[in-house]
Coordinates of C-alpha atoms and ligand atoms in Angstrom, one line a residue:
M1 CA -24.7 -14.4 23.7
F2 CA -27.6 -15.0 21.3
I3 CA -27.5 -15.9 17.7
N4 CA -30.0 -17.3 15.3
G5 CA -32.7 -17.5 18.2
K6 CA -30.2 -19.4 20.7
F7 CA -28.5 -18.2 23.9
T8 CA -24.8 -19.5 23.4
D9 CA -21.1 -19.0 23.7
G10 CA -20.5 -19.4 20.3
K11 CA -16.8 -19.3 19.7
S12 CA -16.3 -17.9 22.6
T13 CA -13.7 -19.2 25.4
E14 CA -13.5 -15.9 27.4
S15 CA -15.8 -14.1 29.5
I16 CA -16.0 -10.3 30.1
P17 CA -16.8 -9.3 34.0
V18 CA -19.3 -6.9 34.3
I19 CA -18.6 -4.5 37.4
N20 CA -21.1 -2.7 39.6
P21 CA -19.9 0.9 39.3
A22 CA -21.2 1.9 42.9
T23 CA -19.7 -1.2 44.6
E24 CA -17.3 -2.2 42.2
E25 CA -18.4 -5.4 42.7
M26 CA -18.8 -8.4 39.9
L27 CA -21.8 -8.8 38.7
D28 CA -21.8 -11.1 36.2
E29 CA -19.6 -12.1 33.3
V30 CA -20.6 -12.5 29.7
P31 CA -19.0 -14.0 26.6
R32 CA -15.9 -12.6 25.2
G33 CA -17.7 -12.5 21.1
T34 CA -15.0 -13.5 18.3
K35 CA -14.9 -12.3 14.7
A36 CA -16.8 -16.0 14.4
D37 CA -19.3 -15.1 16.4
A38 CA -19.8 -12.0 14.2
H39 CA -20.1 -13.8 11.1
A40 CA -22.5 -16.3 12.6
A41 CA -25.0 -13.7 14.0
V42 CA -24.5 -11.8 10.5
A43 CA -25.4 -15.4 8.3
A44 CA -28.1 -15.6 11.0
A45 CA -29.6 -11.9 10.8
S46 CA -29.3 -12.6 6.9
A47 CA -31.1 -16.0 6.4
S48 CA -33.9 -14.4 8.4
F49 CA -33.8 -11.1 6.1
L50 CA -35.8 -12.0 3.1
D51 CA -39.3 -13.3 5.4
W52 CA -39.3 -10.2 7.6
K53 CA -39.0 -8.1 4.8
R54 CA -42.0 -9.8 3.5
A55 CA -43.7 -10.1 6.1
P56 CA -46.7 -7.6 6.0
A57 CA -45.9 -4.4 8.1
N58 CA -49.3 -5.1 9.9
E59 CA -47.5 -8.5 11.2
R60 CA -44.5 -6.9 12.2
A61 CA -46.1 -3.9 13.9
A62 CA -47.6 -6.8 16.0
A63 CA -44.4 -8.3 16.8
L64 CA -43.1 -5.0 17.8
H65 CA -46.2 -4.6 20.6
Q66 CA -45.7 -7.8 22.1
V67 CA -42.4 -6.8 22.4
A68 CA -42.9 -3.5 24.1
A69 CA -45.7 -5.4 26.6
K70 CA -43.2 -7.8 27.1
I71 CA -41.0 -5.5 28.4
R72 CA -43.2 -3.6 30.3
A73 CA -44.0 -7.1 32.2
H74 CA -40.4 -6.8 33.3
H75 CA -40.2 -3.6 33.9
D76 CA -38.6 -3.3 37.6
E77 CA -36.5 -6.1 36.8
I78 CA -35.1 -4.6 34.2
V79 CA -34.8 -1.0 36.0
E80 CA -33.2 -3.3 38.6
L81 CA -30.4 -4.5 36.7
L82 CA -29.7 -1.3 34.8
T83 CA -29.1 0.2 37.9
K84 CA -26.7 -2.4 39.2
E85 CA -24.9 -2.4 35.6
E86 CA -24.9 0.9 34.6
G87 CA -24.9 3.4 38.0
K88 CA -27.8 6.2 37.7
P89 CA -30.8 6.3 39.9
I90 CA -33.7 4.1 39.6
P91 CA -35.6 7.0 38.6
E92 CA -33.2 8.4 35.8
N93 CA -33.6 3.8 35.1
D94 CA -37.4 3.7 35.4
E95 CA -37.5 6.7 32.7
E96 CA -35.3 4.7 30.2
V97 CA -37.0 1.7 30.1
W98 CA -40.1 3.5 29.8
W99 CA -39.0 5.4 26.3
V100 CA -37.8 1.8 24.9
E101 CA -41.0 0.2 25.7
E102 CA -42.5 3.8 24.3
T103 CA -40.3 3.4 21.0
F104 CA -40.9 0.1 20.3
D105 CA -45.1 1.1 20.0
Y106 CA -44.0 4.4 18.3
Y107 CA -42.3 2.7 15.5
A108 CA -45.0 -0.6 15.6
E109 CA -47.4 2.2 14.3
L110 CA -45.1 4.4 12.2
A111 CA -44.1 1.5 10.4
R112 CA -47.3 0.5 8.9
H113 CA -47.9 4.2 7.9
E114 CA -46.4 4.3 4.9
T115 CA -43.7 2.7 2.5
G116 CA -43.1 5.3 -0.5
R117 CA -45.1 7.4 -2.2
V118 CA -46.7 8.0 -5.6
I119 CA -45.5 11.0 -7.6
P120 CA -46.5 12.7 -10.7
P121 CA -45.5 11.0 -14.2
G122 CA -44.3 12.7 -17.1
D123 CA -46.7 11.3 -19.3
P124 CA -50.1 10.2 -18.6
D125 CA -49.2 6.4 -19.6
Q126 CA -46.8 6.1 -17.0
F127 CA -46.6 5.4 -13.3
N128 CA -44.1 6.8 -11.2
F129 CA -43.4 5.7 -7.4
V130 CA -41.0 5.6 -4.7
R131 CA -40.3 2.3 -2.6
K132 CA -39.0 2.6 0.9
E133 CA -37.2 -0.9 0.6
P134 CA -35.3 -1.9 4.1
Y135 CA -31.6 -2.7 3.4
G136 CA -30.9 -6.0 5.2
V137 CA -28.7 -6.6 8.1
V138 CA -28.1 -3.7 10.6
A139 CA -25.4 -3.6 12.9
C140 CA -26.6 -1.7 16.1
I141 CA -23.5 -0.7 18.3
V142 CA -24.4 1.0 21.2
P143 CA -22.4 2.7 24.3
W144 CA -22.7 2.3 27.9
N145 CA -24.6 5.4 29.3
F146 CA -28.2 4.8 28.1
P147 CA -28.0 1.3 26.4
L148 CA -31.3 0.5 26.1
L149 CA -33.0 3.6 25.1
L150 CA -30.0 4.1 22.4
L151 CA -30.6 0.4 21.7
A152 CA -34.7 0.8 21.0
W153 CA -33.8 3.9 19.1
K154 CA -32.1 1.8 16.6
M155 CA -34.0 -1.6 16.6
A156 CA -36.8 -0.4 16.9
P157 CA -37.2 1.6 13.5
A158 CA -34.6 -0.9 11.8
L159 CA -37.2 -3.7 12.5
A160 CA -40.3 -1.8 12.1
A161 CA -38.8 -1.0 8.4
G162 CA -38.2 -4.5 7.8
N163 CA -34.3 -4.5 8.4
T164 CA -32.7 -7.8 10.9
V165 CA -30.1 -6.6 13.4
V166 CA -27.1 -8.1 14.9
I167 CA -26.7 -5.8 18.2
K168 CA -23.2 -5.2 19.8
P169 CA -23.5 -3.7 23.6
S170 CA -21.0 -2.0 25.2
E171 CA -19.0 -4.4 27.0
L172 CA -19.9 -2.8 30.3
T173 CA -23.4 -3.0 30.2
S174 CA -24.4 -6.2 27.6
L175 CA -26.7 -7.9 30.5
S176 CA -29.5 -5.5 30.6
T177 CA -29.5 -6.0 26.9
L178 CA -29.1 -9.5 27.3
K179 CA -32.3 -9.5 29.3
I180 CA -34.5 -7.4 27.0
V181 CA -33.9 -9.7 24.6
E182 CA -34.6 -12.6 26.6
V183 CA -37.6 -11.8 28.0
A184 CA -39.1 -10.0 25.1
C185 CA -37.7 -11.4 21.6
G186 CA -38.6 -14.8 21.9
H187 CA -41.7 -14.6 19.4
L188 CA -39.6 -13.4 16.7
P189 CA -38.2 -15.4 14.1
P190 CA -34.8 -16.5 14.9
G191 CA -31.9 -14.7 13.4
V192 CA -34.1 -11.2 13.1
V193 CA -32.3 -10.3 16.5
N194 CA -29.4 -11.6 17.1
V195 CA -26.4 -9.9 20.5
V196 CA -23.2 -10.9 19.9
T197 CA -21.2 -9.1 23.5
G198 CA -17.5 -8.4 23.6
Y199 CA -15.2 -5.9 22.7
G200 CA -14.9 -3.4 19.9
P201 CA -12.3 -4.4 18.0
E202 CA -13.0 -8.3 18.1
V203 CA -17.0 -7.8 17.2
G204 CA -17.9 -4.1 16.5
E205 CA -14.9 -4.3 13.5
P206 CA -15.9 -7.6 11.9
L207 CA -19.7 -6.2 11.7
V208 CA -18.6 -3.3 10.4
E209 CA -16.3 -4.6 7.7
H210 CA -18.5 -7.5 6.8
P211 CA -20.0 -7.5 3.1
D212 CA -23.4 -8.6 4.5
V213 CA -23.9 -5.6 6.5
P214 CA -25.0 -2.6 4.4
V215 CA -25.9 0.0 7.2
I216 CA -23.8 0.3 10.5
A217 CA -25.9 2.5 13.0
F218 CA -23.4 3.6 15.8
T219 CA -23.6 5.9 19.1
G220 CA -20.5 6.3 20.9
S221 CA -17.5 8.7 21.1
L222 CA -16.0 10.7 18.0
D223 CA -13.0 8.6 18.3
I224 CA -14.4 5.3 16.9
G225 CA -16.9 7.1 15.1
K226 CA -14.0 8.2 12.8
R227 CA -13.2 4.7 13.1
I228 CA -15.9 3.0 11.7
A229 CA -16.3 5.4 9.4
S230 CA -12.8 5.0 7.9
L231 CA -13.3 1.2 7.6
A232 CA -17.6 1.7 6.1
G233 CA -16.7 4.7 4.0
P234 CA -14.5 2.3 1.2
M235 CA -17.2 0.6 1.2
M236 CA -19.9 2.9 0.6
K237 CA -22.5 1.7 3.4
K238 CA -24.9 3.4 4.9
L239 CA -23.8 5.2 8.1
H240 CA -25.4 6.2 10.9
L241 CA -23.5 7.9 13.6
E242 CA -24.4 9.8 16.8
L243 CA -21.0 10.8 18.5
G244 CA -19.9 12.7 21.1
G245 CA -21.4 16.8 22.3
K246 CA -20.6 19.9 24.1
D247 CA -23.9 21.0 24.8
P248 CA -24.2 24.9 25.8
M249 CA -26.6 26.7 27.9
V250 CA -27.3 30.1 27.8
I251 CA -28.8 32.0 30.6
A252 CA -30.9 35.3 29.8
P253 CA -31.1 37.8 32.6
D254 CA -35.2 38.1 32.2
I255 CA -35.2 34.2 33.9
D256 CA -36.3 33.3 37.0
L257 CA -32.9 32.2 38.7
N258 CA -34.5 29.2 40.9
V259 CA -36.1 27.3 37.7
A260 CA -32.8 28.3 35.8
V261 CA -30.3 26.8 38.5
S262 CA -32.1 23.9 39.1
A263 CA -32.7 23.5 35.2
A264 CA -28.7 23.7 34.5
A265 CA -27.9 21.1 37.6
Y266 CA -30.6 18.6 36.1
A267 CA -29.2 18.9 32.8
A268 CA -25.4 19.3 33.5
L269 CA -25.3 16.3 36.4
L270 CA -28.5 13.7 35.0
N271 CA -26.7 10.3 34.7
A272 CA -23.4 11.7 36.8
G273 CA -23.3 14.1 33.5
Q274 CA -22.6 10.9 31.1
V275 CA -24.8 12.4 29.0
C276 CA -24.7 13.0 25.1
T277 CA -26.4 15.9 25.4
S278 CA -25.4 16.8 29.0
T279 CA -25.0 20.4 29.8
E280 CA -21.0 21.0 29.8
R281 CA -21.2 25.0 29.0
V282 CA -23.3 27.1 31.1
Y283 CA -23.3 31.1 29.5
V284 CA -25.1 33.4 32.1
H285 CA -25.4 37.1 31.8
E286 CA -23.2 39.2 33.4
S287 CA -25.9 41.2 35.2
I288 CA -26.8 38.0 36.9
F289 CA -23.8 35.8 37.1
G290 CA -22.8 36.4 40.5
Q291 CA -26.2 35.5 41.7
F292 CA -26.8 32.8 39.6
S293 CA -23.4 31.1 41.1
E294 CA -24.1 31.6 44.5
K295 CA -27.3 29.8 44.1
L296 CA -26.0 27.0 41.6
V297 CA -23.4 26.3 44.7
D298 CA -26.4 26.0 47.0
F299 CA -28.1 23.8 45.0
V300 CA -25.2 21.3 44.1
S301 CA -23.4 21.2 47.0
K302 CA -26.8 19.7 48.9
L303 CA -27.1 17.0 45.9
R304 CA -26.8 13.8 47.4
L305 CA -24.4 11.2 45.8
G306 CA -25.0 7.3 46.5
N307 CA -25.7 3.7 45.1
G308 CA -28.8 4.5 42.8
L309 CA -30.8 1.5 44.2
E310 CA -30.8 3.5 47.2
E311 CA -33.9 5.7 47.6
G312 CA -33.1 9.6 48.3
T313 CA -29.8 8.9 45.6
D314 CA -29.6 12.1 43.3
I315 CA -26.2 11.1 41.5
G316 CA -24.8 7.3 41.3
P317 CA -21.4 6.8 40.4
M318 CA -19.5 7.6 37.3
I319 CA -19.1 4.4 35.2
R320 CA -15.6 3.5 35.6
N321 CA -12.2 4.9 37.2
K322 CA -10.8 5.6 33.9
F323 CA -13.7 8.2 33.0
R324 CA -13.8 9.8 36.5
E325 CA -9.7 10.0 35.8
K326 CA -10.4 11.8 32.6
V327 CA -12.6 14.3 34.0
E328 CA -10.8 14.9 37.0
L329 CA -7.5 15.4 34.7
Q330 CA -9.7 18.1 32.4
V331 CA -10.4 19.9 36.0
A332 CA -7.0 20.3 37.5
E333 CA -5.9 21.7 34.0
A334 CA -8.6 24.1 33.9
V335 CA -7.6 25.1 37.3
N336 CA -3.9 25.2 36.6
A337 CA -4.8 27.7 33.7
G338 CA -6.8 29.6 36.6
A339 CA -10.0 28.3 36.7
K340 CA -11.6 28.2 40.5
I341 CA -13.9 25.3 41.8
L342 CA -16.8 26.7 43.8
T343 CA -18.0 23.2 45.1
G344 CA -17.4 19.7 44.6
G345 CA -15.0 18.1 42.4
K346 CA -12.9 15.7 44.3
R347 CA -13.9 12.0 45.3
P348 CA -15.9 11.9 48.7
A349 CA -14.0 10.9 51.6
N350 CA -16.7 8.8 52.9
M351 CA -17.1 6.4 50.1
T352 CA -14.4 3.9 49.7
R353 CA -16.0 1.8 47.0
G354 CA -17.7 2.9 44.0
F355 CA -16.5 5.4 40.9
F356 CA -18.2 8.2 42.1
L357 CA -17.1 12.2 41.9
E358 CA -18.7 15.3 44.1
P359 CA -21.2 17.2 40.9
S360 CA -18.8 20.7 40.7
V361 CA -19.4 24.0 39.5
I362 CA -16.3 25.9 37.8
T363 CA -15.9 29.5 37.1
G364 CA -12.9 31.2 35.8
V365 CA -12.8 29.2 32.5
D366 CA -12.5 29.7 28.9
H367 CA -12.7 28.6 25.6
S368 CA -8.8 28.1 25.9
M369 CA -8.8 25.4 28.0
R370 CA -10.4 21.2 26.8
L371 CA -12.7 22.0 29.9
M372 CA -14.7 24.4 27.4
R373 CA -13.6 22.7 24.3
E374 CA -13.6 18.8 24.3
E375 CA -16.4 16.5 25.8
T376 CA -16.0 16.0 29.5
F377 CA -18.9 13.3 30.1
G378 CA -18.8 13.9 34.0
P379 CA -20.5 16.2 36.8
V380 CA -19.0 18.8 35.8
I381 CA -20.6 22.5 35.4
P382 CA -18.1 25.3 34.5
L383 CA -19.8 28.9 34.3
M384 CA -19.2 31.7 32.2
P385 CA -20.3 35.2 31.9
Y386 CA -21.3 37.1 28.4
K387 CA -22.2 40.4 28.1
D388 CA -25.1 40.5 25.2
F389 CA -26.8 37.8 23.4
D390 CA -24.5 38.0 20.0
E391 CA -21.6 37.0 22.3
A392 CA -23.4 34.3 23.7
I393 CA -24.5 32.6 20.3
H394 CA -20.9 33.0 19.1
L395 CA -20.0 31.4 22.5
V396 CA -22.8 28.4 21.6
N397 CA -21.1 28.3 18.4
D398 CA -17.4 28.0 18.6
C399 CA -17.1 24.1 19.1
Q400 CA -16.3 21.4 16.8
Y401 CA -20.0 19.5 18.2
G402 CA -23.7 20.6 17.3
L403 CA -25.1 18.2 19.2
G404 CA -27.9 20.1 21.8
A405 CA -28.4 23.7 23.2
S406 CA -30.4 25.2 25.8
L407 CA -31.6 28.4 26.1
M408 CA -33.4 29.9 29.2
T409 CA -35.5 33.3 28.5
H410 CA -39.0 34.2 28.0
D411 CA -37.6 36.7 25.9
A412 CA -39.2 35.6 22.0
K413 CA -37.0 37.9 20.2
L414 CA -33.5 35.9 21.8
V415 CA -35.6 32.6 21.2
K416 CA -36.0 33.4 17.7
Q417 CA -32.1 34.3 17.2
Y418 CA -31.2 31.3 19.0
F419 CA -33.0 28.6 16.9
E420 CA -32.2 30.6 13.9
Q421 CA -28.3 31.0 14.7
V422 CA -27.2 28.2 16.8
K423 CA -26.1 25.2 15.1
A424 CA -27.0 21.9 16.7
G425 CA -29.5 19.3 15.9
T426 CA -32.0 19.7 18.9
I427 CA -32.9 23.6 20.4
W428 CA -34.3 23.4 24.0
I429 CA -36.1 26.7 25.4
N430 CA -36.6 26.8 29.1
D431 CA -37.0 22.8 29.4
P432 CA -33.5 21.2 28.7
L433 CA -32.7 17.5 27.1
T434 CA -36.4 16.4 27.2
D435 CA -37.0 14.3 23.7
N436 CA -39.9 13.9 22.1
F437 CA -40.5 10.6 20.0
A438 CA -42.0 12.5 16.6
G439 CA -38.6 14.6 17.0
P440 CA -35.7 13.7 15.0
F441 CA -32.8 13.4 17.4
G442 CA -29.1 13.6 16.2
G443 CA -26.0 16.1 15.7
M444 CA -24.9 18.2 13.8
K445 CA -21.0 19.2 12.7
M446 CA -18.6 16.8 15.1
S447 CA -21.5 15.5 17.0
G448 CA -22.7 13.0 13.8
L449 CA -24.8 12.0 10.8
G450 CA -28.3 10.9 10.5
R451 CA -31.3 11.0 13.3
E452 CA -33.0 9.1 15.6
L453 CA -36.9 9.4 16.6
G454 CA -39.5 10.8 14.6
Q455 CA -39.9 9.9 10.9
E456 CA -36.5 10.5 10.2
G457 CA -35.5 7.7 12.5
I458 CA -37.2 4.9 10.2
D459 CA -35.9 6.7 7.0
E460 CA -32.5 5.8 8.2
Y461 CA -33.6 2.4 7.7
Y462 CA -34.9 2.6 4.3
E463 CA -33.5 3.0 0.9
V464 CA -35.4 4.7 -1.5
K465 CA -36.1 3.0 -5.3
H466 CA -37.8 5.1 -8.0
V467 CA -40.2 3.3 -10.2
H468 CA -41.0 4.5 -13.9
W469 CA -43.1 2.3 -15.7
D470 CA -44.3 3.3 -18.5
I471 CA -47.3 1.0 -19.4
E472 CA -48.5 1.6 -23.1
G473 CA -44.4 0.8 -23.7
K474 CA -44.8 2.1 -27.3
L475 CA -41.6 3.5 -29.3
K476 CA -40.4 6.6 -28.2
E477 CA -39.7 9.2 -31.2
F478 CA -36.3 10.0 -29.4
W479 CA -34.5 7.1 -29.1
Y480 CA -32.0 6.2 -32.3
P481 CA -31.9 7.2 -34.7
Y482 CA -31.2 11.1 -34.0
Ligands
NAD501 P1 -17.0 4.2 22.7 O1 -17.1 5.3 21.9 O2 -16.2 3.8 23.6 O3 -18.3 3.0 22.6 C1 -19.6 2.8 22.0 C2 -19.9 1.3 21.4 O4 -18.6 1.1 20.5 C3 -19.4 0.2 22.3 O5 -20.1 -0.7 22.3 C4 -17.8 -0.5 22.2 O6 -17.6 -1.7 22.2 C5 -18.0 -0.5 20.6 N1 -16.7 -0.2 20.0 C6 -15.3 0.2 20.4 N2 -14.5 0.2 19.5 C7 -14.8 0.1 19.0 C8 -14.9 -0.6 17.2 N3 -13.2 -0.3 16.9 N4 -15.2 -0.7 16.1 C9 -16.6 -1.2 16.9 N5 -17.3 -0.6 17.7 C10 -16.1 -0.5 18.7 O7 -18.6 5.1 23.4 P2 -19.0 4.9 25.0 O8 -17.6 5.1 25.7 O9 -19.7 3.4 25.2 O10 -19.8 5.8 25.0 C11 -19.8 7.1 25.5 C12 -19.6 7.8 23.7 O11 -21.1 7.7 23.4 C13 -19.2 9.5 24.2 O12 -18.8 9.8 23.9 C14 -20.8 10.2 24.1 O13 -21.1 11.1 23.8 C15 -21.7 9.3 23.1 N6 -22.9 9.6 23.1 C16 -23.3 9.7 22.2 C17 -25.2 9.9 21.6 C18 -25.6 10.4 21.0 O14 -27.0 10.5 21.0 N7 -25.1 11.3 19.9 C19 -25.9 9.7 23.0 C20 -24.9 8.8 23.9 C21 -23.7 8.6 24.4

């Protein structure tokens, strides 16, 4: 762990093994942190807050640019460790670490741009302004699927705004987080960044419930998001929740089929389908449904499963067996209810180690199936035909989640109807899952609260204060007596 500028085992007497999901071998161990460790980290972050808050924005910007530069200097090493720990192929981790570097640079600049606004006064002798102020200690609770990117999307804006942070990485992927802190955060004042490894109930909850932690920035599952909200809500904490999704993709009949097939496969199978914005439902116009599914089956069946470290691997393992079993169960239930697997869906016979699952394409599905309603988080592409665009939009919105939604078309009328009527935090037209530093990312409905990235992504870490200043300070006619 990393508390108050030092690596430590804290009060922990046990460790948590970190497993390589491609080989099932133990890579290393991390301390099983305790409530006392969480509290020690909060104390360190609280103690360093005032100085960090008062540091000129230019100084904080320089420090964050230095974080980015140091990560860049260790880029390949971090990519390799992340691949061993999380499983996705090198090109995907290469991109993840690039995002981390760029996010620190982006927020370093954004935070020195402005910290509020001057507003028109009600009287010429008055001066009114709005200050954006950091909250204090931010708990960053992060999942395993993009452990560094999702950390950077919280940590960089939180620090840039003048907050200090306590990071609780996923117990499955703590090594790469510790590595980043080791190589890139040594120049920051002690206590500004802290990492406490361990399990959610043992480390996460003490952070959520700590009275000196006013902001909880969480990315993870809906169930844990609800648990955190139930603990933090009564304490009136600022909640930033990036939760699950069940993202749709609609394929319109005008689109080039090869483009649509490739886009759907990428959007559904990136990181073995373990992306919060994975396409998990594909709606295809009935006039091209047969052709599309044939081409998709051909494309998907040629993708190569393997260890993410090996060149030529398209799809790595799933993170753990229990996540694979959940996917298998959803697929089996759908098949029992009449769905048909066109390709894949099995554990590869020739790979005895690693949590691999063949990517599958499935038809005959409908919204009564859990496969079409609940988050799957695995390499599965269920296809459903639609007759007209109104029906497609209805199907897209018939979901508790509203994270992202994709559309493949060149028809401007359909595009307009889609972005106006679909309830989702991000709409992708012809380029699924592409994020933008300046574009806010987050969910509507049960996909969460708040946004990461963009100006919105730093505003999450400021609270605003209105200052009303009557410079003359004369007696007011409207004061007592009436
Ligand atoms: P998870 O909810 O199991 O865990 C997320 C983090 O919360 C981990 O660090 C975990 O240790 C911690 N945690 C667990 N119980 C806790 C508790 N009681 N109190 C405090 N912290 C606790 O999620 P996961 O399996 O690591 O990640 C996958 C999930 O994350 C999926 O549902 C996925 O959709 C979601 N996700 C969402 C986004 C997004 O931006 N919306 C991005 C990536 C992943």
